[in-house]
């Protein structure tokens, strides 16, 4: 394999065939400690399926998933497709399979920025609030690895930026690895350490800068996508990540 | 009030309350998991069980229980192969079971040689044996007939209610977690397959319990409607289950009362009472 064997969770030649259709074709993927790995690809590329096989929710047709022993995973699934049918408040949602103390719940909700929603009914949350609640639920497991399936799907643009900021902060404060699936290209590129372009098979992969130069990437997303990412990277350089130290940020 | 001293109505009330006790919580899971069609499928499998039971001269409730549990097994097997969506599987199994049920019940009725359907008067009352009941069973099992509830049935129904309630309490956390999000629950270590199989089996037991009072056509209604009404007033999964059981019990009592007073069939009267409760909770100011 290309990478050192210090991965927490790996896919090796992961192949998944459903009704004769090859959804995943010999996919290799590693997630290491403290690393953000983002899987991007068009609809139907098998992104969600890849997440599901990596979590052991779906059996592989061939290949293997290697999971470090006693790895704790926090999973944030795609937003609920329609209304939340079970009546419960946020606090209860966080206690479904764990028994966290009130204090743990409060601290975690504070971290994800929705401490004020503790007693709120889950059905009344907005898309972004629900994602933050689910993120808190995942964090309560004290995960070594966070797995996020399309975390910003039902979130508006502003919420999206903030949610990615939050995810990036979580990586810093918890030191956990993050495996994330997304189809919006521009945001993903900036925060990821490793980007995997999936379309059944892995089309191309690498650091965010390298991947967007890959001809396979252009083939997959089209030339307009490259422009969009380039624009974002440029913007990013100027406004958020000064080349010197952060202290000099406002002296430009 | 005199109905309370009539053994037929006593048996109806006793078994009806046991049915309500389990129909409420089971209905909640059906509502949470959007499985109303599963209830219908179980009822159709129940009809097949009635037909087979009549042909083999075993108790029709026992027959219905066996076939609906078998249906659950087939459903779980087909589902594990993941080739068709659940509603497609249910649509297929449901109508296959219905067709087989209609044929088997029809054949059994002809075997018996007396296909008298309309004979449902008061003299059917006390001491009415299961064997006698099988003659016009094909109509009664569809629409329900409280006259057919024997003392043995009442005891069996209460044992079943205690069993179902015990399983629900035992698996409560897992059942709720799976209802909220199955994949998330599985990723967090819940054995969702086992929980789902257990749920389907207790739903089959509950369906069989309700068969004689409600009739197969209306069983799902007694599960779904009180739960839907409870959703309006509940603030937690537990409160919804308790409200649903309470609403189902009120519907059973009111429906039996209406049936006793006006002579309409108990099952439809119970369902209409449940629907009335739903309407009342809909216009009442919303809780949470």
Short mmCIF file of C-alpha atoms in Angstrom, two decimals:
data_model
loop_
_atom_site.label_atom_id
_atom_site.label_comp_id
_atom_site.label_asym_id
_atom_site.label_seq_id
_atom_site.Cartn_x
_atom_site.Cartn_y
_atom_site.Cartn_z
CA UNK A 1 0.00 0.00 0.00
CA UNK A 2 0.96 3.58 -0.51
CA UNK A 3 0.59 4.64 3.05
CA UNK A 4 2.16 3.75 6.32
CA UNK A 5 0.20 1.27 8.33
CA UNK A 6 -0.77 3.62 11.13
CA UNK A 7 -4.34 4.01 9.92
CA UNK A 8 -7.24 3.77 12.38
CA UNK A 9 -9.68 2.64 9.73
CA UNK A 10 -8.85 1.37 6.28
CA UNK A 11 -10.58 -0.03 3.25
CA UNK A 12 -8.58 -2.48 1.16
CA UNK A 13 -9.89 -3.28 -2.30
CA UNK A 14 -13.37 -2.68 -0.92
CA UNK A 15 -15.87 -3.90 -3.49
CA UNK A 16 -19.61 -3.80 -3.06
CA UNK A 17 -21.97 -5.21 -5.66
CA UNK A 18 -25.72 -4.74 -5.38
CA UNK A 19 -28.05 -6.50 -7.82
CA UNK A 20 -25.21 -6.96 -10.28
CA UNK A 21 -24.21 -3.30 -10.14
CA UNK A 22 -20.75 -2.47 -8.89
CA UNK A 23 -21.30 0.35 -6.42
CA UNK A 24 -17.77 0.26 -5.02
CA UNK A 25 -14.88 -1.01 -7.09
CA UNK A 26 -11.65 -1.90 -5.27
CA UNK A 27 -11.63 1.19 -3.11
CA UNK A 28 -8.62 1.83 -0.88
CA UNK A 29 -8.89 4.38 1.86
CA UNK A 30 -7.05 5.18 5.11
CA UNK A 31 -7.98 7.48 7.92
CA UNK A 32 -5.28 8.31 10.45
CA UNK A 33 -5.33 10.05 13.79
CA UNK A 34 -6.07 13.76 13.63
CA UNK A 35 -6.55 13.68 9.88
CA UNK A 36 -9.52 14.95 7.88
CA UNK A 37 -10.24 12.72 4.92
CA UNK A 38 -12.95 13.91 2.59
CA UNK A 39 -14.64 11.74 0.03
CA UNK A 40 -16.19 13.68 -2.82
CA UNK A 41 -17.99 12.51 -5.90
CA UNK A 42 -21.16 13.01 -7.90
CA UNK A 43 -24.51 11.61 -6.82
CA UNK A 44 -24.55 7.84 -7.09
CA UNK A 45 -20.76 7.61 -6.85
CA UNK A 46 -21.06 5.29 -3.85
CA UNK A 47 -20.00 7.82 -1.20
CA UNK A 48 -22.64 6.86 1.32
CA UNK A 49 -22.16 3.18 0.56
CA UNK A 50 -18.46 3.60 1.27
CA UNK A 51 -19.27 5.15 4.67
CA UNK A 52 -21.66 2.29 5.38
CA UNK A 53 -19.17 -0.45 4.57
CA UNK A 54 -16.43 1.34 6.53
CA UNK A 55 -18.74 1.38 9.54
CA UNK A 56 -19.60 -2.28 9.06
CA UNK A 57 -23.25 -1.50 8.36
CA UNK A 58 -23.07 -3.24 4.99
CA UNK A 59 -21.11 -6.40 4.21
CA UNK A 60 -18.49 -6.12 1.45
CA UNK A 61 -18.76 -8.30 -1.61
CA UNK A 62 -14.96 -8.58 -1.58
CA UNK A 63 -11.99 -6.83 -0.05
CA UNK A 64 -11.74 -5.87 3.58
CA UNK A 65 -12.25 -3.17 6.15
CA UNK A 66 -9.48 -2.97 8.71
CA UNK A 67 -10.48 -1.37 11.95
CA UNK A 68 -7.96 -0.69 14.69
CA UNK A 69 -8.81 -2.59 17.82
CA UNK A 70 -11.10 -0.83 20.29
CA UNK A 71 -11.55 2.09 17.92
CA UNK A 72 -14.31 4.40 19.12
CA UNK A 73 -16.32 5.84 16.27
CA UNK A 74 -18.80 8.69 16.41
CA UNK A 75 -21.18 8.59 13.46
CA UNK A 76 -23.23 11.50 12.16
CA UNK A 77 -25.65 10.14 9.58
CA UNK A 78 -27.23 12.11 6.78
CA UNK A 79 -30.03 14.30 8.00
CA UNK A 80 -33.32 12.58 8.53
CA UNK A 81 -35.11 12.42 5.22
CA UNK A 82 -38.46 13.64 6.48
CA UNK A 83 -40.05 14.65 9.74
CA UNK A 84 -38.63 13.34 12.95
CA UNK A 85 -41.37 10.97 14.08
CA UNK A 86 -40.28 10.10 17.61
CA UNK A 87 -41.17 12.77 20.17
CA UNK A 88 -38.10 13.69 22.22
CA UNK A 89 -35.97 16.62 23.20
CA UNK A 90 -32.31 17.14 22.33
CA UNK A 91 -31.13 15.91 25.71
CA UNK A 92 -32.95 12.63 25.19
CA UNK A 93 -31.56 12.26 21.66
CA UNK A 94 -28.07 12.43 23.18
CA UNK A 95 -28.94 9.72 25.70
CA UNK A 96 -30.41 7.17 23.31
CA UNK A 97 -27.63 4.60 23.49
CA UNK A 98 -25.38 6.16 26.14
CA UNK A 99 -26.08 7.35 29.65
CA UNK A 100 -24.20 10.66 29.78
CA UNK A 101 -24.49 12.88 32.84
CA UNK A 102 -26.32 16.21 32.62
CA UNK A 103 -22.98 17.94 32.83
CA UNK A 104 -21.49 16.00 29.93
CA UNK A 105 -24.55 16.77 27.85
CA UNK A 106 -24.33 20.48 28.65
CA UNK A 107 -20.61 20.70 27.92
CA UNK A 108 -20.97 18.90 24.61
CA UNK A 109 -23.95 20.98 23.52
CA UNK A 110 -22.00 24.10 24.40
CA UNK A 111 -19.15 22.90 22.25
CA UNK A 112 -21.44 22.41 19.26
CA UNK A 113 -23.10 25.75 19.97
CA UNK A 114 -26.62 24.65 20.82
CA UNK A 115 -26.62 24.61 24.63
CA UNK A 116 -29.80 26.68 24.59
CA UNK A 117 -31.63 23.92 22.70
CA UNK A 118 -31.19 21.20 25.32
CA UNK A 119 -34.87 20.93 26.17
CA UNK A 120 -36.05 21.69 22.64
CA UNK A 121 -38.04 19.11 20.73
CA UNK A 122 -35.87 17.48 18.05
CA UNK A 123 -38.69 17.73 15.50
CA UNK A 124 -38.56 21.52 15.74
CA UNK A 125 -34.83 21.88 15.00
CA UNK A 126 -33.56 23.38 11.76
CA UNK A 127 -31.28 21.33 9.54
CA UNK A 128 -28.15 22.97 10.96
CA UNK A 129 -29.31 22.60 14.56
CA UNK A 130 -30.08 18.93 14.04
CA UNK A 131 -26.61 18.37 12.58
CA UNK A 132 -25.09 20.05 15.64
CA UNK A 133 -27.21 17.89 17.93
CA UNK A 134 -26.10 14.75 16.07
CA UNK A 135 -22.52 15.95 16.19
CA UNK A 136 -22.84 16.38 19.97
CA UNK A 137 -24.31 12.88 20.18
CA UNK A 138 -21.28 11.54 18.30
CA UNK A 139 -18.82 13.51 20.47
CA UNK A 140 -20.31 12.08 23.67
CA UNK A 141 -18.82 8.75 22.63
CA UNK A 142 -15.36 10.36 22.93
CA UNK A 143 -14.55 9.15 19.46
CA UNK A 144 -11.13 8.45 17.99
CA UNK A 145 -12.79 8.86 14.63
CA UNK A 146 -15.75 10.95 13.55
CA UNK A 147 -17.61 9.77 10.49
CA UNK A 148 -19.80 12.39 8.86
CA UNK A 149 -22.13 11.55 5.99
CA UNK A 150 -22.93 14.73 4.04
CA UNK A 151 -22.89 16.92 7.15
CA UNK A 152 -24.07 20.10 5.44
CA UNK A 153 -26.68 18.65 3.15
CA UNK A 154 -29.70 20.38 4.65
CA UNK A 155 -27.90 23.48 5.87
CA UNK A 156 -27.92 26.91 4.24
CA UNK A 157 -24.68 28.47 3.05
CA UNK A 158 -23.88 30.51 6.16
CA UNK A 159 -24.68 27.53 8.34
CA UNK A 160 -22.46 25.44 6.11
CA UNK A 161 -19.43 27.66 6.62
CA UNK A 162 -19.98 27.65 10.37
CA UNK A 163 -20.53 23.93 10.53
CA UNK A 164 -17.26 23.28 8.72
CA UNK A 165 -15.54 25.65 11.11
CA UNK A 166 -17.01 23.68 13.99
CA UNK A 167 -15.85 20.38 12.50
CA UNK A 168 -12.38 21.80 12.01
CA UNK A 169 -12.31 23.02 15.63
CA UNK A 170 -13.44 19.63 16.87
CA UNK A 171 -10.56 18.01 15.07
CA UNK A 172 -8.17 20.42 16.79
CA UNK A 173 -9.65 20.16 20.29
CA UNK A 174 -10.36 16.42 20.31
CA UNK A 175 -7.53 15.29 18.09
CA UNK A 176 -9.82 12.79 16.45
CA UNK A 177 -9.64 11.71 12.85
CA UNK A 178 -12.50 12.71 10.59
CA UNK A 179 -13.89 10.82 7.65
CA UNK A 180 -16.38 12.94 5.79
CA UNK A 181 -18.46 12.61 2.69
CA UNK A 182 -19.49 15.64 0.74
CA UNK A 183 -20.53 16.77 -2.66
CA UNK A 184 -19.92 20.46 -2.25
CA UNK A 185 -16.44 20.97 -3.47
CA UNK A 186 -15.31 24.42 -2.47
CA UNK A 187 -15.59 24.16 1.31
CA UNK A 188 -14.22 20.71 1.53
CA UNK A 189 -11.04 21.50 -0.24
CA UNK A 190 -9.82 24.03 2.27
CA UNK A 191 -10.04 21.99 5.46
CA UNK A 192 -9.16 18.51 4.28
CA UNK A 193 -5.81 16.84 4.63
CA UNK A 194 -6.63 14.23 2.09
CA UNK A 195 -9.27 14.25 -0.62
CA UNK A 196 -10.57 11.17 -2.35
CA UNK A 197 -12.59 11.54 -5.54
CA UNK A 198 -14.93 8.63 -5.82
CA UNK A 199 -16.97 7.46 -8.73
CA UNK A 200 -17.42 3.80 -7.94
CA UNK A 201 -13.65 3.50 -7.98
CA UNK A 202 -11.16 6.04 -6.64
CA UNK A 203 -10.60 8.40 -9.59
CA UNK A 204 -7.90 10.43 -7.96
CA UNK A 205 -6.73 11.38 -4.51
CA UNK A 206 -4.22 13.48 -2.70
CA UNK A 207 -3.90 16.80 -0.93
CA UNK A 208 -6.58 19.36 -1.79
CA UNK A 209 -4.19 21.34 -3.99
CA UNK A 210 -3.02 18.37 -5.98
CA UNK A 211 -6.38 16.77 -6.47
CA UNK A 212 -7.92 19.73 -8.22
CA UNK A 213 -5.10 19.72 -10.77
CA UNK A 214 -5.66 16.08 -11.59
CA UNK A 215 -7.20 15.57 -15.03
CA UNK A 216 -9.43 12.87 -13.54
CA UNK A 217 -10.86 15.47 -11.22
CA UNK A 218 -11.78 17.73 -14.13
CA UNK A 219 -13.35 14.77 -15.90
CA UNK A 220 -15.45 13.97 -12.86
CA UNK A 221 -16.66 17.42 -11.93
CA UNK A 222 -16.22 19.43 -15.11
CA UNK A 223 -14.09 22.53 -15.75
CA UNK A 224 -16.48 24.87 -13.91
CA UNK A 225 -15.82 23.02 -10.66
CA UNK A 226 -12.13 23.74 -10.96
CA UNK A 227 -12.80 27.43 -11.38
CA UNK A 228 -14.99 27.40 -8.31
CA UNK A 229 -12.34 25.76 -6.18
CA UNK A 230 -9.60 27.97 -7.50
CA UNK A 231 -11.71 30.99 -6.63
CA UNK A 232 -12.25 29.70 -3.15
CA UNK A 233 -8.60 28.90 -2.54
CA UNK A 234 -7.66 32.41 -3.63
CA UNK A 235 -10.25 33.97 -1.39
CA UNK A 236 -9.15 31.72 1.39
CA UNK A 237 -5.53 32.81 1.14
CA UNK A 238 -6.39 36.44 1.58
CA UNK A 239 -9.07 36.48 4.19
CA UNK A 240 -8.58 33.64 6.60
CA UNK A 241 -5.07 32.34 6.49
CA UNK A 242 -2.47 35.06 6.45
CA UNK A 243 0.90 33.84 5.29
CA UNK A 244 2.64 35.17 8.37
CA UNK A 245 1.30 34.57 11.84
CA UNK A 246 -2.37 35.08 12.71
CA UNK A 247 -1.47 38.19 14.70
CA UNK A 248 -0.66 40.08 11.54
CA UNK A 249 -3.97 39.27 10.02
CA UNK A 250 -5.44 42.75 10.26
CA UNK A 251 -2.32 44.68 9.30
CA UNK A 252 -2.58 43.98 5.59
CA UNK B 1 -74.52 -0.91 32.44
CA UNK B 2 -76.21 -4.33 32.46
CA UNK B 3 -73.63 -5.25 29.84
CA UNK B 4 -71.03 -5.30 32.58
CA UNK B 5 -72.77 -8.35 34.08
CA UNK B 6 -73.10 -10.18 30.79
CA UNK B 7 -70.25 -12.70 30.40
CA UNK B 8 -69.97 -11.97 26.67
CA UNK B 9 -69.34 -8.30 27.32
CA UNK B 10 -67.14 -9.03 30.30
CA UNK B 11 -64.93 -11.15 28.08
CA UNK B 12 -65.01 -8.48 25.36
CA UNK B 13 -64.00 -5.75 27.79
CA UNK B 14 -61.26 -7.82 29.45
CA UNK B 15 -59.70 -8.90 26.17
CA UNK B 16 -60.25 -5.47 24.61
CA UNK B 17 -58.30 -3.77 27.39
CA UNK B 18 -55.44 -6.24 27.03
CA UNK B 19 -55.41 -5.54 23.29
CA UNK B 20 -55.36 -1.78 23.94
CA UNK B 21 -52.47 -2.14 26.36
CA UNK B 22 -50.21 -3.58 23.65
CA UNK B 23 -51.77 -1.93 20.59
CA UNK B 24 -50.79 1.51 21.93
CA UNK B 25 -47.03 0.98 22.25
CA UNK B 26 -46.80 -1.29 19.18
CA UNK B 27 -48.68 1.37 17.24
CA UNK B 28 -46.07 3.93 18.34
CA UNK B 29 -43.28 1.88 16.78
CA UNK B 30 -45.37 1.42 13.64
CA UNK B 31 -45.87 5.20 13.44
CA UNK B 32 -42.23 5.99 14.25
CA UNK B 33 -40.89 3.55 11.72
CA UNK B 34 -43.56 4.28 9.09
CA UNK B 35 -44.59 0.66 8.95
CA UNK B 36 -48.39 0.88 8.74
CA UNK B 37 -48.32 -1.40 5.73
CA UNK B 38 -46.56 -4.03 7.82
CA UNK B 39 -49.64 -4.21 10.06
CA UNK B 40 -51.86 -4.86 7.06
CA UNK B 41 -49.51 -7.58 5.85
CA UNK B 42 -49.64 -9.29 9.23
CA UNK B 43 -53.44 -9.17 9.17
CA UNK B 44 -53.49 -10.81 5.74
CA UNK B 45 -51.14 -13.52 6.96
CA UNK B 46 -53.54 -13.91 9.87
CA UNK B 47 -56.37 -14.66 7.47
CA UNK B 48 -54.31 -17.44 5.94
CA UNK B 49 -53.73 -18.79 9.44
CA UNK B 50 -57.46 -18.74 10.12
CA UNK B 51 -58.09 -20.72 6.96
CA UNK B 52 -55.45 -23.29 7.80
CA UNK B 53 -56.65 -23.42 11.39
CA UNK B 54 -60.19 -24.13 10.22
CA UNK B 55 -59.05 -26.85 7.84
CA UNK B 56 -56.91 -28.55 10.45
CA UNK B 57 -59.47 -27.92 13.22
CA UNK B 58 -57.00 -26.09 15.43
CA UNK B 59 -57.80 -22.82 17.14
CA UNK B 60 -57.97 -20.05 14.53
CA UNK B 61 -56.00 -17.66 16.74
CA UNK B 62 -53.24 -20.23 17.04
CA UNK B 63 -53.30 -20.70 13.26
CA UNK B 64 -53.11 -16.94 12.71
CA UNK B 65 -50.21 -16.62 15.12
CA UNK B 66 -48.23 -19.35 13.35
CA UNK B 67 -48.75 -17.94 9.85
CA UNK B 68 -48.01 -14.36 10.85
CA UNK B 69 -44.80 -15.39 12.60
CA UNK B 70 -43.89 -17.38 9.49
CA UNK B 71 -44.57 -14.29 7.42
CA UNK B 72 -42.19 -12.33 9.65
CA UNK B 73 -39.51 -14.96 9.07
CA UNK B 74 -39.98 -14.81 5.29
CA UNK B 75 -39.96 -11.02 5.36
CA UNK B 76 -36.75 -10.89 7.38
CA UNK B 77 -35.11 -13.40 5.08
CA UNK B 78 -36.07 -11.55 1.90
CA UNK B 79 -35.08 -8.27 3.45
CA UNK B 80 -31.65 -9.53 4.38
CA UNK B 81 -31.01 -10.18 0.69
CA UNK B 82 -31.56 -6.47 0.05
CA UNK B 83 -32.76 -6.91 -3.49
CA UNK B 84 -36.14 -5.25 -3.13
CA UNK B 85 -37.40 -2.33 -1.08
CA UNK B 86 -39.35 -3.16 2.06
CA UNK B 87 -42.65 -1.82 0.75
CA UNK B 88 -42.32 -3.91 -2.39
CA UNK B 89 -41.69 -7.02 -0.28
CA UNK B 90 -44.66 -6.17 1.93
CA UNK B 91 -46.92 -5.52 -1.06
CA UNK B 92 -45.97 -8.87 -2.51
CA UNK B 93 -46.24 -10.90 0.69
CA UNK B 94 -49.35 -9.10 1.82
CA UNK B 95 -51.40 -9.92 -1.23
CA UNK B 96 -50.03 -13.42 -1.63
CA UNK B 97 -51.07 -14.10 1.96
CA UNK B 98 -54.45 -12.48 1.35
CA UNK B 99 -55.09 -14.59 -1.75
CA UNK B 100 -54.04 -17.79 0.02
CA UNK B 101 -56.10 -16.76 3.02
CA UNK B 102 -59.26 -16.19 0.98
CA UNK B 103 -58.87 -19.54 -0.75
CA UNK B 104 -58.11 -21.47 2.42
CA UNK B 105 -60.91 -19.88 4.41
CA UNK B 106 -63.35 -20.46 1.54
CA UNK B 107 -62.26 -24.07 1.21
CA UNK B 108 -62.50 -24.64 4.95
CA UNK B 109 -65.98 -23.14 5.07
CA UNK B 110 -67.14 -25.44 2.28
CA UNK B 111 -65.63 -28.44 4.06
CA UNK B 112 -67.68 -27.56 7.06
CA UNK B 113 -70.74 -27.59 4.86
CA UNK B 114 -72.36 -24.61 6.49
CA UNK B 115 -71.27 -21.32 5.07
CA UNK B 116 -73.87 -19.35 7.01
CA UNK B 117 -72.41 -15.93 7.33
CA UNK B 118 -75.14 -13.80 8.78
CA UNK B 119 -75.89 -15.81 11.91
CA UNK B 120 -74.74 -13.42 14.53
CA UNK B 121 -77.32 -12.91 17.21
CA UNK B 122 -77.39 -12.90 20.96
CA UNK B 123 -77.98 -16.62 21.30
CA UNK B 124 -74.40 -17.06 20.20
CA UNK B 125 -73.56 -15.84 23.63
CA UNK B 126 -72.11 -17.62 26.64
CA UNK B 127 -70.36 -20.92 26.29
CA UNK B 128 -69.87 -20.43 22.59
CA UNK B 129 -67.09 -22.80 21.65
CA UNK B 130 -64.28 -22.18 19.27
CA UNK B 131 -65.33 -25.12 17.15
CA UNK B 132 -68.82 -23.70 16.59
CA UNK B 133 -67.33 -20.36 15.79
CA UNK B 134 -65.36 -21.75 12.92
CA UNK B 135 -68.43 -22.20 10.72
CA UNK B 136 -68.89 -18.55 9.91
CA UNK B 137 -65.34 -17.65 10.76
CA UNK B 138 -64.52 -16.26 7.34
CA UNK B 139 -66.80 -13.30 7.84
CA UNK B 140 -66.23 -12.89 11.53
CA UNK B 141 -62.46 -12.84 11.33
CA UNK B 142 -62.59 -10.03 8.81
CA UNK B 143 -64.97 -7.84 10.81
CA UNK B 144 -64.53 -9.22 14.30
CA UNK B 145 -67.17 -10.69 16.57
CA UNK B 146 -66.95 -10.31 20.31
CA UNK B 147 -69.33 -13.23 20.70
CA UNK B 148 -66.49 -15.46 19.66
CA UNK B 149 -64.21 -14.48 22.52
CA UNK B 150 -64.11 -17.49 24.83
CA UNK B 151 -62.96 -17.50 28.43
CA UNK B 152 -59.88 -19.42 27.31
CA UNK B 153 -59.21 -16.68 24.76
CA UNK B 154 -59.33 -14.04 27.47
CA UNK B 155 -56.73 -15.88 29.51
CA UNK B 156 -54.54 -16.45 26.45
CA UNK B 157 -54.89 -12.81 25.40
CA UNK B 158 -53.81 -11.59 28.84
CA UNK B 159 -50.83 -13.93 28.90
CA UNK B 160 -49.89 -12.66 25.45
CA UNK B 161 -50.33 -9.05 26.59
CA UNK B 162 -48.00 -9.61 29.52
CA UNK B 163 -45.46 -11.30 27.24
CA UNK B 164 -45.58 -8.52 24.66
CA UNK B 165 -45.35 -5.80 27.31
CA UNK B 166 -42.41 -7.54 28.95
CA UNK B 167 -40.54 -7.72 25.64
CA UNK B 168 -41.27 -4.07 24.93
CA UNK B 169 -39.96 -3.00 28.33
CA UNK B 170 -36.92 -5.25 28.02
CA UNK B 171 -35.95 -3.92 24.58
CA UNK B 172 -37.28 -0.40 25.05
CA UNK B 173 -34.03 1.55 24.69
CA UNK B 174 -32.95 -0.42 21.66
CA UNK B 175 -36.40 -0.19 20.04
CA UNK B 176 -36.45 3.58 20.47
CA UNK B 177 -32.87 3.98 19.21
CA UNK B 178 -33.62 1.89 16.12
CA UNK B 179 -36.83 3.87 15.53
CA UNK B 180 -34.93 7.16 15.61
CA UNK B 181 -32.29 6.06 13.10
CA UNK B 182 -31.53 2.46 12.33
CA UNK B 183 -28.04 2.94 10.86
CA UNK B 184 -27.02 5.27 13.65
CA UNK B 185 -28.23 2.80 16.26
CA UNK B 186 -26.30 0.02 14.55
CA UNK B 187 -23.15 2.12 14.33
CA UNK B 188 -23.53 2.71 18.07
CA UNK B 189 -23.64 -1.00 18.77
CA UNK B 190 -27.35 -1.84 18.80
CA UNK B 191 -28.12 -5.22 17.26
CA UNK B 192 -30.85 -3.80 15.05
CA UNK B 193 -31.60 -7.05 13.21
CA UNK B 194 -32.43 -8.82 16.42
CA UNK B 195 -34.46 -5.89 17.76
CA UNK B 196 -36.39 -5.67 14.53
CA UNK B 197 -37.10 -9.40 14.46
CA UNK B 198 -38.28 -9.29 18.07
CA UNK B 199 -40.52 -6.34 17.29
CA UNK B 200 -42.09 -8.05 14.30
CA UNK B 201 -42.82 -11.14 16.34
CA UNK B 202 -44.51 -9.23 19.16
CA UNK B 203 -46.45 -7.24 16.56
CA UNK B 204 -47.64 -10.57 15.15
CA UNK B 205 -48.69 -11.68 18.64
CA UNK B 206 -50.53 -8.39 19.21
CA UNK B 207 -52.27 -8.73 15.87
CA UNK B 208 -53.48 -12.19 16.74
CA UNK B 209 -54.71 -11.01 20.14
CA UNK B 210 -56.81 -8.29 18.55
CA UNK B 211 -58.25 -10.49 15.81
CA UNK B 212 -61.53 -11.55 17.37
CA UNK B 213 -62.47 -8.19 18.80
CA UNK B 214 -61.34 -5.95 15.97
CA UNK B 215 -61.53 -8.15 12.91
CA UNK B 216 -58.50 -8.54 10.64
CA UNK B 217 -59.52 -5.63 8.43
CA UNK B 218 -59.33 -3.09 11.22
CA UNK B 219 -56.52 -4.30 13.45
CA UNK B 220 -53.92 -1.89 12.10
CA UNK B 221 -56.30 1.00 12.80
CA UNK B 222 -56.36 0.25 16.54
CA UNK B 223 -52.57 0.35 16.54
CA UNK B 224 -51.97 3.36 14.33
CA UNK B 225 -54.78 5.79 15.19
CA UNK B 226 -54.27 5.98 19.00
CA UNK B 227 -50.51 6.32 18.42
CA UNK B 228 -51.08 9.12 15.92
CA UNK B 229 -53.31 10.88 18.44
CA UNK B 230 -50.73 10.34 21.18
CA UNK B 231 -48.03 11.95 19.01
CA UNK B 232 -49.93 15.20 19.42
CA UNK B 233 -49.77 15.25 23.19
CA UNK B 234 -46.52 13.38 23.88
CA UNK B 235 -43.20 14.94 24.80
CA UNK B 236 -41.14 11.74 25.01
CA UNK B 237 -41.25 8.21 23.57
CA UNK B 238 -42.47 6.85 26.92
CA UNK B 239 -45.26 9.37 27.25
CA UNK B 240 -46.36 8.65 23.69
CA UNK B 241 -46.56 4.91 24.38
CA UNK B 242 -48.58 5.48 27.55
CA UNK B 243 -50.91 7.99 25.92
CA UNK B 244 -51.40 5.63 22.98
CA UNK B 245 -52.30 2.77 25.33
CA UNK B 246 -54.70 5.05 27.21
CA UNK B 247 -56.32 6.32 24.00
CA UNK B 248 -56.63 2.75 22.72
CA UNK B 249 -58.25 1.69 26.00
CA UNK B 250 -60.71 4.59 25.86
CA UNK B 251 -61.49 3.73 22.24
CA UNK B 252 -62.08 0.08 23.17
CA UNK B 253 -64.39 0.96 26.05
CA UNK B 254 -66.28 3.58 24.06
CA UNK B 255 -66.52 1.32 21.02
CA UNK B 256 -67.80 -1.62 23.02
CA UNK B 257 -70.30 0.71 24.71
CA UNK B 258 -71.56 1.96 21.36
CA UNK B 259 -71.69 -1.59 20.04
CA UNK B 260 -73.68 -2.76 23.06
CA UNK B 261 -76.07 0.17 22.83
CA UNK B 262 -76.67 0.29 19.10
CA UNK B 263 -75.84 -3.21 17.90
CA UNK B 264 -73.12 -2.15 15.42
CA UNK B 265 -70.05 -4.36 15.20
CA UNK B 266 -67.51 -3.72 17.95
CA UNK B 267 -64.41 -3.42 15.71
CA UNK B 268 -65.69 -0.56 13.54
CA UNK B 269 -67.16 1.18 16.59
CA UNK B 270 -63.78 1.01 18.34
CA UNK B 271 -61.97 2.38 15.29
CA UNK B 272 -64.44 5.26 14.96
CA UNK B 273 -63.99 6.02 18.65
CA UNK B 274 -60.22 6.10 18.09
CA UNK B 275 -60.65 8.39 15.09
CA UNK B 276 -62.78 10.71 17.21
CA UNK B 277 -60.01 10.84 19.81
CA UNK B 278 -57.54 11.69 17.04
CA UNK B 279 -59.74 14.54 15.84
CA UNK B 280 -60.11 15.85 19.39
CA UNK B 281 -56.33 15.84 19.95
CA UNK B 282 -55.88 17.58 16.59
CA UNK B 283 -58.09 20.50 17.48
CA UNK B 284 -56.83 20.72 21.05
CA UNK B 285 -53.95 23.15 21.57
CA UNK B 286 -50.69 21.41 20.83
CA UNK B 287 -48.50 20.31 23.74
CA UNK B 288 -44.96 19.89 22.43
#
